[in-house]
Short mmCIF file of N, CA, C and O in Angstrom, two decimals:
data_model
loop_
_atom_site.label_atom_id
_atom_site.label_comp_id
_atom_site.label_asym_id
_atom_site.label_seq_id
_atom_site.Cartn_x
_atom_site.Cartn_y
_atom_site.Cartn_z
N MET A 17 37.33 75.60 30.83
CA MET A 17 36.46 75.44 29.47
C MET A 17 37.64 74.96 28.15
O MET A 17 36.75 74.73 27.25
N ASN A 18 38.72 75.47 28.53
CA ASN A 18 39.37 75.55 27.70
C ASN A 18 39.71 73.99 27.23
O ASN A 18 39.92 73.36 25.75
N THR A 19 39.88 73.11 27.53
CA THR A 19 39.89 71.74 27.67
C THR A 19 38.86 70.90 26.89
O THR A 19 39.00 70.14 26.39
N LEU A 20 37.75 71.87 27.02
CA LEU A 20 36.59 71.16 26.04
C LEU A 20 36.44 71.55 24.46
O LEU A 20 35.44 70.99 23.71
N ARG A 21 37.16 72.04 24.03
CA ARG A 21 37.12 72.67 23.32
C ARG A 21 37.31 71.77 22.06
O ARG A 21 36.72 72.12 20.69
N ASN A 22 37.81 71.00 22.13
CA ASN A 22 38.43 70.38 20.83
C ASN A 22 38.74 68.60 21.61
O ASN A 22 39.45 67.96 21.98
N LYS A 23 37.32 67.94 21.99
CA LYS A 23 37.16 66.79 22.76
C LYS A 23 36.57 65.93 22.60
O LYS A 23 35.43 66.17 21.87
N VAL A 24 37.32 64.83 22.00
CA VAL A 24 35.90 63.42 21.50
C VAL A 24 36.27 62.25 22.62
O VAL A 24 37.31 61.87 22.75
N GLN A 25 35.21 61.66 22.97
CA GLN A 25 34.77 60.54 23.66
C GLN A 25 33.74 59.12 22.98
O GLN A 25 32.84 59.64 22.31
N LEU A 26 34.57 58.25 22.60
CA LEU A 26 34.23 57.57 21.42
C LEU A 26 34.28 55.98 22.61
O LEU A 26 35.16 55.66 22.92
N ILE A 27 32.89 55.30 22.39
CA ILE A 27 33.42 53.70 22.77
C ILE A 27 32.53 53.11 21.39
O ILE A 27 32.20 52.98 21.25
N GLY A 28 34.04 51.97 21.22
CA GLY A 28 33.32 51.43 19.63
C GLY A 28 33.95 49.95 19.76
O GLY A 28 35.01 49.49 21.07
N ASN A 29 33.96 49.04 18.79
CA ASN A 29 34.98 47.99 18.48
C ASN A 29 35.77 48.17 17.16
O ASN A 29 35.42 48.78 16.56
N LEU A 30 37.07 47.99 17.16
CA LEU A 30 37.95 47.58 16.27
C LEU A 30 37.40 46.76 15.15
O LEU A 30 37.04 45.99 15.06
N GLY A 31 37.66 47.81 13.68
CA GLY A 31 37.09 47.06 12.40
C GLY A 31 38.28 45.94 11.79
O GLY A 31 38.26 45.40 11.02
N ASN A 32 39.80 46.59 11.96
CA ASN A 32 40.50 45.74 12.08
C ASN A 32 41.70 45.34 12.94
O ASN A 32 41.55 46.27 13.57
N ASP A 33 42.66 44.89 13.06
CA ASP A 33 43.70 44.60 13.54
C ASP A 33 44.79 46.36 13.57
O ASP A 33 45.04 46.43 12.26
N PRO A 34 45.00 46.93 14.37
CA PRO A 34 45.93 48.27 14.18
C PRO A 34 47.11 48.39 13.58
O PRO A 34 47.51 47.16 13.39
N GLU A 35 47.25 49.05 12.83
CA GLU A 35 48.42 48.96 12.02
C GLU A 35 49.70 50.21 12.78
O GLU A 35 49.16 50.72 13.15
N ILE A 36 50.77 49.45 13.04
CA ILE A 36 52.34 49.78 13.79
C ILE A 36 52.98 50.31 13.33
O ILE A 36 52.89 49.05 12.17
N ILE A 37 53.21 51.42 13.14
CA ILE A 37 54.42 51.76 12.23
C ILE A 37 55.35 52.98 13.25
O ILE A 37 55.38 53.17 14.05
N ASN A 38 56.78 51.69 12.97
CA ASN A 38 57.63 52.52 14.27
C ASN A 38 58.11 53.23 13.37
O ASN A 38 59.61 52.71 12.16
N LEU A 39 58.99 54.56 13.95
CA LEU A 39 59.39 55.54 12.69
C LEU A 39 60.67 55.58 13.39
O LEU A 39 60.90 54.97 14.38
N GLU A 40 61.59 56.46 12.20
CA GLU A 40 63.04 55.79 12.07
C GLU A 40 63.86 57.00 13.78
O GLU A 40 64.46 57.38 14.15
N SER A 41 62.49 57.98 13.52
CA SER A 41 62.78 58.54 15.13
C SER A 41 62.91 58.32 16.48
O SER A 41 62.95 58.66 17.29
N GLY A 42 62.33 56.71 16.12
CA GLY A 42 62.06 55.89 18.03
C GLY A 42 60.51 55.85 17.96
O GLY A 42 59.87 55.72 19.07
N LYS A 43 59.94 57.19 17.27
CA LYS A 43 58.16 57.36 17.92
C LYS A 43 57.46 55.96 17.20
O LYS A 43 57.59 55.47 16.03
N THR A 44 56.57 55.65 17.86
CA THR A 44 55.63 54.89 17.24
C THR A 44 54.34 55.11 17.52
O THR A 44 54.09 55.87 18.18
N LEU A 45 53.85 54.75 16.40
CA LEU A 45 52.27 55.10 15.62
C LEU A 45 51.19 54.11 15.65
O LEU A 45 51.65 52.79 15.00
N ALA A 46 50.26 53.80 16.13
CA ALA A 46 48.98 52.92 15.76
C ALA A 46 48.03 53.50 15.19
O ALA A 46 47.61 54.86 15.37
N LYS A 47 47.52 53.04 13.94
CA LYS A 47 46.36 53.48 13.39
C LYS A 47 45.32 52.32 13.31
O LYS A 47 45.82 51.59 12.84
N PHE A 48 44.33 52.68 13.27
CA PHE A 48 43.00 52.09 13.06
C PHE A 48 42.20 52.38 13.51
O PHE A 48 41.61 53.76 13.24
N ASN A 49 40.84 51.91 12.84
CA ASN A 49 39.37 52.20 12.99
C ASN A 49 38.52 51.46 13.77
O ASN A 49 38.55 50.43 14.36
N ILE A 50 37.59 52.06 14.40
CA ILE A 50 36.54 52.29 15.04
C ILE A 50 35.06 52.13 14.77
O ILE A 50 34.81 53.27 14.03
N ALA A 51 34.58 51.51 15.04
CA ALA A 51 32.16 51.48 14.83
C ALA A 51 32.29 51.36 15.81
O ALA A 51 32.59 50.84 16.91
N THR A 52 31.10 52.69 15.68
CA THR A 52 30.41 52.98 16.77
C THR A 52 28.65 53.04 15.97
O THR A 52 28.50 53.11 15.25
N ASN A 53 28.06 52.26 16.89
CA ASN A 53 26.63 51.93 16.65
C ASN A 53 25.48 52.99 17.67
O ASN A 53 25.97 52.90 18.72
N GLU A 54 24.48 53.32 16.67
CA GLU A 54 23.66 54.02 17.28
C GLU A 54 22.27 53.03 16.89
O GLU A 54 22.17 53.29 15.95
N SER A 55 21.17 53.18 18.04
CA SER A 55 20.06 52.06 17.65
C SER A 55 18.90 53.29 17.92
O SER A 55 19.03 53.97 18.94
N TYR A 56 17.71 52.83 17.09
CA TYR A 56 16.23 53.98 17.06
C TYR A 56 15.25 52.87 16.19
O TYR A 56 15.80 52.13 16.01
N THR A 57 14.04 53.45 16.95
CA THR A 57 13.21 53.13 16.17
C THR A 57 12.34 54.09 15.44
O THR A 57 12.18 55.06 15.70
N ASN A 58 12.21 53.27 14.39
CA ASN A 58 12.10 54.07 13.21
C ASN A 58 10.11 54.53 13.02
O ASN A 58 9.93 54.04 13.92
N THR A 59 9.31 55.22 11.92
CA THR A 59 8.00 55.05 12.38
C THR A 59 7.27 54.34 12.21
O THR A 59 5.97 54.37 12.26
N LYS A 60 8.06 53.07 11.15
CA LYS A 60 7.27 52.03 11.07
C LYS A 60 7.44 50.66 12.47
O LYS A 60 7.05 49.91 12.38
N GLY A 61 7.77 51.27 13.29
CA GLY A 61 8.20 50.94 14.61
C GLY A 61 9.40 50.01 14.86
O GLY A 61 9.99 48.93 14.83
N GLU A 62 10.09 49.71 13.38
CA GLU A 62 11.55 48.96 13.36
C GLU A 62 12.67 49.69 13.75
O GLU A 62 12.90 50.88 13.77
N LYS A 63 13.69 48.68 14.62
CA LYS A 63 14.75 48.81 15.05
C LYS A 63 15.77 49.01 14.31
O LYS A 63 16.21 48.23 13.58
N ILE A 64 16.48 50.29 14.06
CA ILE A 64 17.15 50.51 13.56
C ILE A 64 18.80 50.91 14.22
O ILE A 64 18.77 51.63 14.89
N THR A 65 19.93 50.33 13.24
CA THR A 65 20.88 50.26 14.14
C THR A 65 21.32 51.44 12.98
O THR A 65 22.30 50.68 11.86
N ASP A 66 22.29 52.24 13.22
CA ASP A 66 23.34 53.38 12.50
C ASP A 66 24.70 52.76 13.19
O ASP A 66 24.95 53.31 13.97
N THR A 67 25.55 52.52 11.85
CA THR A 67 27.22 51.99 12.56
C THR A 67 27.97 53.51 12.05
O THR A 67 28.06 53.54 10.79
N GLN A 68 28.49 54.13 12.17
CA GLN A 68 29.68 55.03 12.20
C GLN A 68 31.40 54.56 12.19
O GLN A 68 31.29 53.67 13.30
N TRP A 69 32.10 54.57 11.38
CA TRP A 69 33.06 54.26 11.59
C TRP A 69 34.13 55.64 11.53
O TRP A 69 34.03 57.05 11.07
N HIS A 70 35.06 55.25 12.71
CA HIS A 70 36.13 56.64 12.87
C HIS A 70 37.93 56.13 12.89
O HIS A 70 37.95 55.13 13.01
N ASN A 71 38.48 56.89 12.10
CA ASN A 71 39.70 56.46 12.26
C ASN A 71 40.32 57.39 12.93
O ASN A 71 40.14 58.40 13.89
N VAL A 72 41.65 56.41 13.66
CA VAL A 72 42.18 57.13 15.07
C VAL A 72 43.26 56.90 14.84
O VAL A 72 44.01 55.76 13.88
N VAL A 73 44.24 57.51 15.28
CA VAL A 73 45.73 57.35 15.57
C VAL A 73 46.43 57.45 16.87
O VAL A 73 45.96 58.47 17.64
N ALA A 74 47.17 57.13 17.43
CA ALA A 74 47.62 56.84 18.31
C ALA A 74 49.25 56.97 18.30
O ALA A 74 49.89 56.36 17.23
N TRP A 75 50.40 58.07 19.60
CA TRP A 75 51.20 58.10 19.32
C TRP A 75 52.07 57.93 20.88
O TRP A 75 51.32 57.14 21.48
N GLY A 76 53.31 57.14 20.75
CA GLY A 76 54.21 56.66 21.58
C GLY A 76 53.61 55.70 22.58
O GLY A 76 53.42 54.51 22.45
N LYS A 77 53.49 55.84 23.91
CA LYS A 77 53.42 54.47 24.87
C LYS A 77 52.11 54.34 24.54
O LYS A 77 51.76 52.83 24.81
N THR A 78 50.72 55.23 24.23
CA THR A 78 49.21 54.86 24.13
C THR A 78 49.53 53.86 22.65
O THR A 78 48.89 52.47 22.48
N ALA A 79 50.48 54.21 21.60
CA ALA A 79 50.40 53.24 20.03
C ALA A 79 51.10 51.79 21.12
O ALA A 79 51.13 50.97 20.60
N GLN A 80 52.16 51.88 21.64
CA GLN A 80 52.89 50.39 22.28
C GLN A 80 51.97 49.49 23.41
O GLN A 80 51.53 48.53 23.08
N ILE A 81 50.79 50.20 23.75
CA ILE A 81 49.68 49.49 24.08
C ILE A 81 48.55 48.91 23.37
O ILE A 81 48.34 47.79 23.78
N ILE A 82 48.29 49.67 22.48
CA ILE A 82 47.65 49.27 21.35
C ILE A 82 48.02 48.15 21.36
O ILE A 82 47.59 47.33 20.24
N GLU A 83 49.58 48.28 20.47
CA GLU A 83 50.35 47.42 19.81
C GLU A 83 49.83 45.96 20.60
O GLU A 83 50.15 44.76 19.83
N LYS A 84 50.36 45.64 21.65
CA LYS A 84 50.34 44.84 22.85
C LYS A 84 48.92 43.87 22.84
O LYS A 84 48.80 42.84 23.05
N TYR A 85 47.79 44.86 23.38
CA TYR A 85 47.08 44.09 24.05
C TYR A 85 45.58 44.45 23.32
O TYR A 85 44.56 43.73 23.56
N VAL A 86 45.66 45.43 21.88
CA VAL A 86 44.59 46.11 21.09
C VAL A 86 44.45 44.86 19.86
O VAL A 86 45.19 45.41 19.03
N THR A 87 43.44 43.97 19.38
CA THR A 87 43.21 43.52 18.26
C THR A 87 41.81 43.40 18.10
O THR A 87 40.87 44.42 18.23
N LYS A 88 41.55 43.12 16.38
CA LYS A 88 40.09 43.23 15.69
C LYS A 88 39.02 42.79 16.84
O LYS A 88 39.12 41.76 17.24
N GLY A 89 38.25 43.63 16.24
CA GLY A 89 36.65 43.30 17.79
C GLY A 89 36.70 43.36 19.39
O GLY A 89 36.08 43.87 19.36
N LYS A 90 37.82 44.04 19.34
CA LYS A 90 37.97 44.47 20.69
C LYS A 90 37.30 46.11 20.62
O LYS A 90 37.09 46.55 20.15
N GLU A 91 36.31 45.83 21.94
CA GLU A 91 35.65 46.96 22.31
C GLU A 91 36.59 48.12 23.20
O GLU A 91 37.19 47.40 24.09
N VAL A 92 36.51 49.22 22.64
CA VAL A 92 37.47 50.35 23.40
C VAL A 92 36.98 51.35 23.85
O VAL A 92 35.82 51.48 22.90
N ALA A 93 37.44 52.20 24.65
CA ALA A 93 36.77 53.84 25.13
C ALA A 93 38.17 54.42 24.43
O ALA A 93 39.28 54.22 24.98
N ILE A 94 37.75 55.41 24.18
CA ILE A 94 39.13 56.07 23.68
C ILE A 94 38.45 57.73 23.70
O ILE A 94 37.66 58.42 23.73
N GLU A 95 39.95 58.80 23.79
CA GLU A 95 39.72 59.72 24.13
C GLU A 95 40.57 60.89 23.65
O GLU A 95 41.48 60.25 23.66
N GLY A 96 40.50 61.91 23.01
CA GLY A 96 41.35 62.11 21.88
C GLY A 96 40.46 63.62 21.58
O GLY A 96 39.94 64.24 22.18
N LYS A 97 41.57 63.70 20.50
CA LYS A 97 40.85 65.20 19.92
C LYS A 97 40.67 65.09 18.31
O LYS A 97 41.27 63.69 17.74
N LEU A 98 39.78 66.02 17.69
CA LEU A 98 40.10 65.79 16.28
C LEU A 98 40.76 66.16 15.80
O LEU A 98 41.22 67.47 15.64
N THR A 99 41.21 65.86 14.35
CA THR A 99 41.84 66.41 13.62
C THR A 99 42.14 66.30 11.92
O THR A 99 41.33 65.47 11.68
N SER A 100 42.07 67.36 11.13
CA SER A 100 41.87 67.46 10.00
C SER A 100 43.10 67.17 9.45
O SER A 100 43.82 68.21 9.09
N ARG A 101 43.60 66.59 7.96
CA ARG A 101 44.42 66.80 7.16
C ARG A 101 44.37 66.52 5.44
O ARG A 101 43.28 65.71 5.66
N SER A 102 45.18 66.96 4.88
CA SER A 102 45.33 66.28 3.50
C SER A 102 46.52 65.67 3.10
O SER A 102 47.00 66.24 3.92
N TYR A 103 46.44 64.90 1.65
CA TYR A 103 47.36 64.35 1.26
C TYR A 103 46.66 64.66 -0.17
O TYR A 103 45.95 64.39 -0.96
N ASP A 104 48.06 64.37 -1.17
CA ASP A 104 47.63 63.91 -2.41
C ASP A 104 48.17 62.21 -2.77
O ASP A 104 49.11 61.84 -2.28
N ASP A 105 47.02 61.75 -3.21
CA ASP A 105 47.02 60.40 -3.93
C ASP A 105 47.90 60.25 -4.80
O ASP A 105 48.42 61.03 -5.34
N LYS A 106 48.14 58.72 -5.22
CA LYS A 106 49.02 58.01 -5.96
C LYS A 106 48.96 59.13 -7.50
O LYS A 106 49.70 58.98 -8.22
N ASP A 107 47.27 58.88 -7.64
CA ASP A 107 47.17 59.82 -9.24
C ASP A 107 47.09 61.45 -9.25
O ASP A 107 46.68 62.05 -9.92
N GLY A 108 47.74 61.86 -7.60
CA GLY A 108 48.00 63.26 -7.72
C GLY A 108 46.40 63.92 -7.07
O GLY A 108 46.55 65.05 -7.58
N ASN A 109 45.77 63.37 -6.78
CA ASN A 109 44.08 63.80 -6.34
C ASN A 109 44.44 64.50 -4.41
O ASN A 109 44.82 63.76 -4.41
N LYS A 110 43.79 65.61 -4.69
CA LYS A 110 43.71 65.88 -3.21
C LYS A 110 42.98 65.11 -2.31
O LYS A 110 41.58 65.20 -3.00
N ARG A 111 43.34 64.47 -1.17
CA ARG A 111 42.30 63.92 -0.55
C ARG A 111 42.39 64.09 0.81
O ARG A 111 43.13 65.10 1.91
N TYR A 112 41.06 64.39 2.02
CA TYR A 112 41.05 64.83 3.06
C TYR A 112 40.25 64.01 4.03
O TYR A 112 40.05 63.01 3.62
N ILE A 113 41.36 63.53 5.08
CA ILE A 113 40.62 62.77 6.18
C ILE A 113 40.61 63.80 7.14
O ILE A 113 41.41 64.36 8.00
N THR A 114 39.36 62.90 8.09
CA THR A 114 39.24 63.79 9.68
C THR A 114 39.78 62.13 10.89
O THR A 114 39.15 61.25 9.94
N GLU A 115 40.25 62.54 11.78
CA GLU A 115 40.76 61.27 12.49
C GLU A 115 41.00 61.92 13.92
O GLU A 115 40.84 63.02 14.24
N VAL A 116 40.93 61.12 14.84
CA VAL A 116 41.05 61.24 16.34
C VAL A 116 42.46 60.91 16.77
O VAL A 116 42.75 59.62 16.50
N VAL A 117 42.65 61.81 17.21
CA VAL A 117 44.28 61.43 17.77
C VAL A 117 44.18 60.99 19.12
O VAL A 117 43.46 62.07 19.89
N CYS A 118 44.23 59.63 19.59
CA CYS A 118 43.48 59.14 20.64
C CYS A 118 45.02 59.65 21.90
O CYS A 118 46.24 59.38 21.62
N SER A 119 44.47 60.08 22.37
CA SER A 119 45.19 60.45 24.73
C SER A 119 44.88 59.46 25.30
O SER A 119 45.97 59.38 26.26
N GLU A 120 43.92 59.23 25.31
CA GLU A 120 43.63 58.00 26.12
C GLU A 120 42.79 56.68 25.61
O GLU A 120 41.74 56.89 25.10
N LEU A 121 43.23 55.59 26.13
CA LEU A 121 42.68 54.34 25.85
C LEU A 121 42.24 53.28 26.71
O LEU A 121 42.81 53.57 27.69
N LEU A 122 41.01 52.76 26.86
CA LEU A 122 41.03 51.82 27.91
C LEU A 122 40.00 51.02 27.28
O LEU A 122 38.91 50.88 26.44
N MET A 123 40.74 49.63 27.41
CA MET A 123 39.80 48.81 27.09
C MET A 123 38.68 47.77 28.28
O MET A 123 38.80 47.58 29.15
N LEU A 124 37.65 47.64 26.94
CA LEU A 124 37.04 46.98 27.94
C LEU A 124 36.59 45.94 27.45
O LEU A 124 37.19 45.09 26.54
N GLY A 125 34.97 45.19 28.04
CA GLY A 125 34.88 44.22 27.89
C GLY A 125 35.92 42.65 28.39
O GLY A 125 36.53 43.18 29.24
N LYS A 126 35.95 41.61 27.52
CA LYS A 126 36.39 40.58 27.97
C LYS A 126 37.75 40.38 27.39
O LYS A 126 38.14 41.24 26.24
#
């Protein structure tokens, strides 16, 4: 059960082309976001689609695969873990971000 403590699985579409960063250490980082959609019918009988956006980062070989094959609009399945961090923006305000650190990627669709 320890493997289930912090595990996220999402299927969605990329909202933008991945941002690829090659670090001085030789590591590769891919940053992108995906949209997941959930549909339901409200009390008036109308179909409602709720879209959630998720920040995703990937490292190493996974990032290199993303750089070569994944572009805006592509449907992907990802697996990873949630992480939260904070940083100070250019105005000195503390900002918080939660993102999925992707460990597995599966390209879906065409």
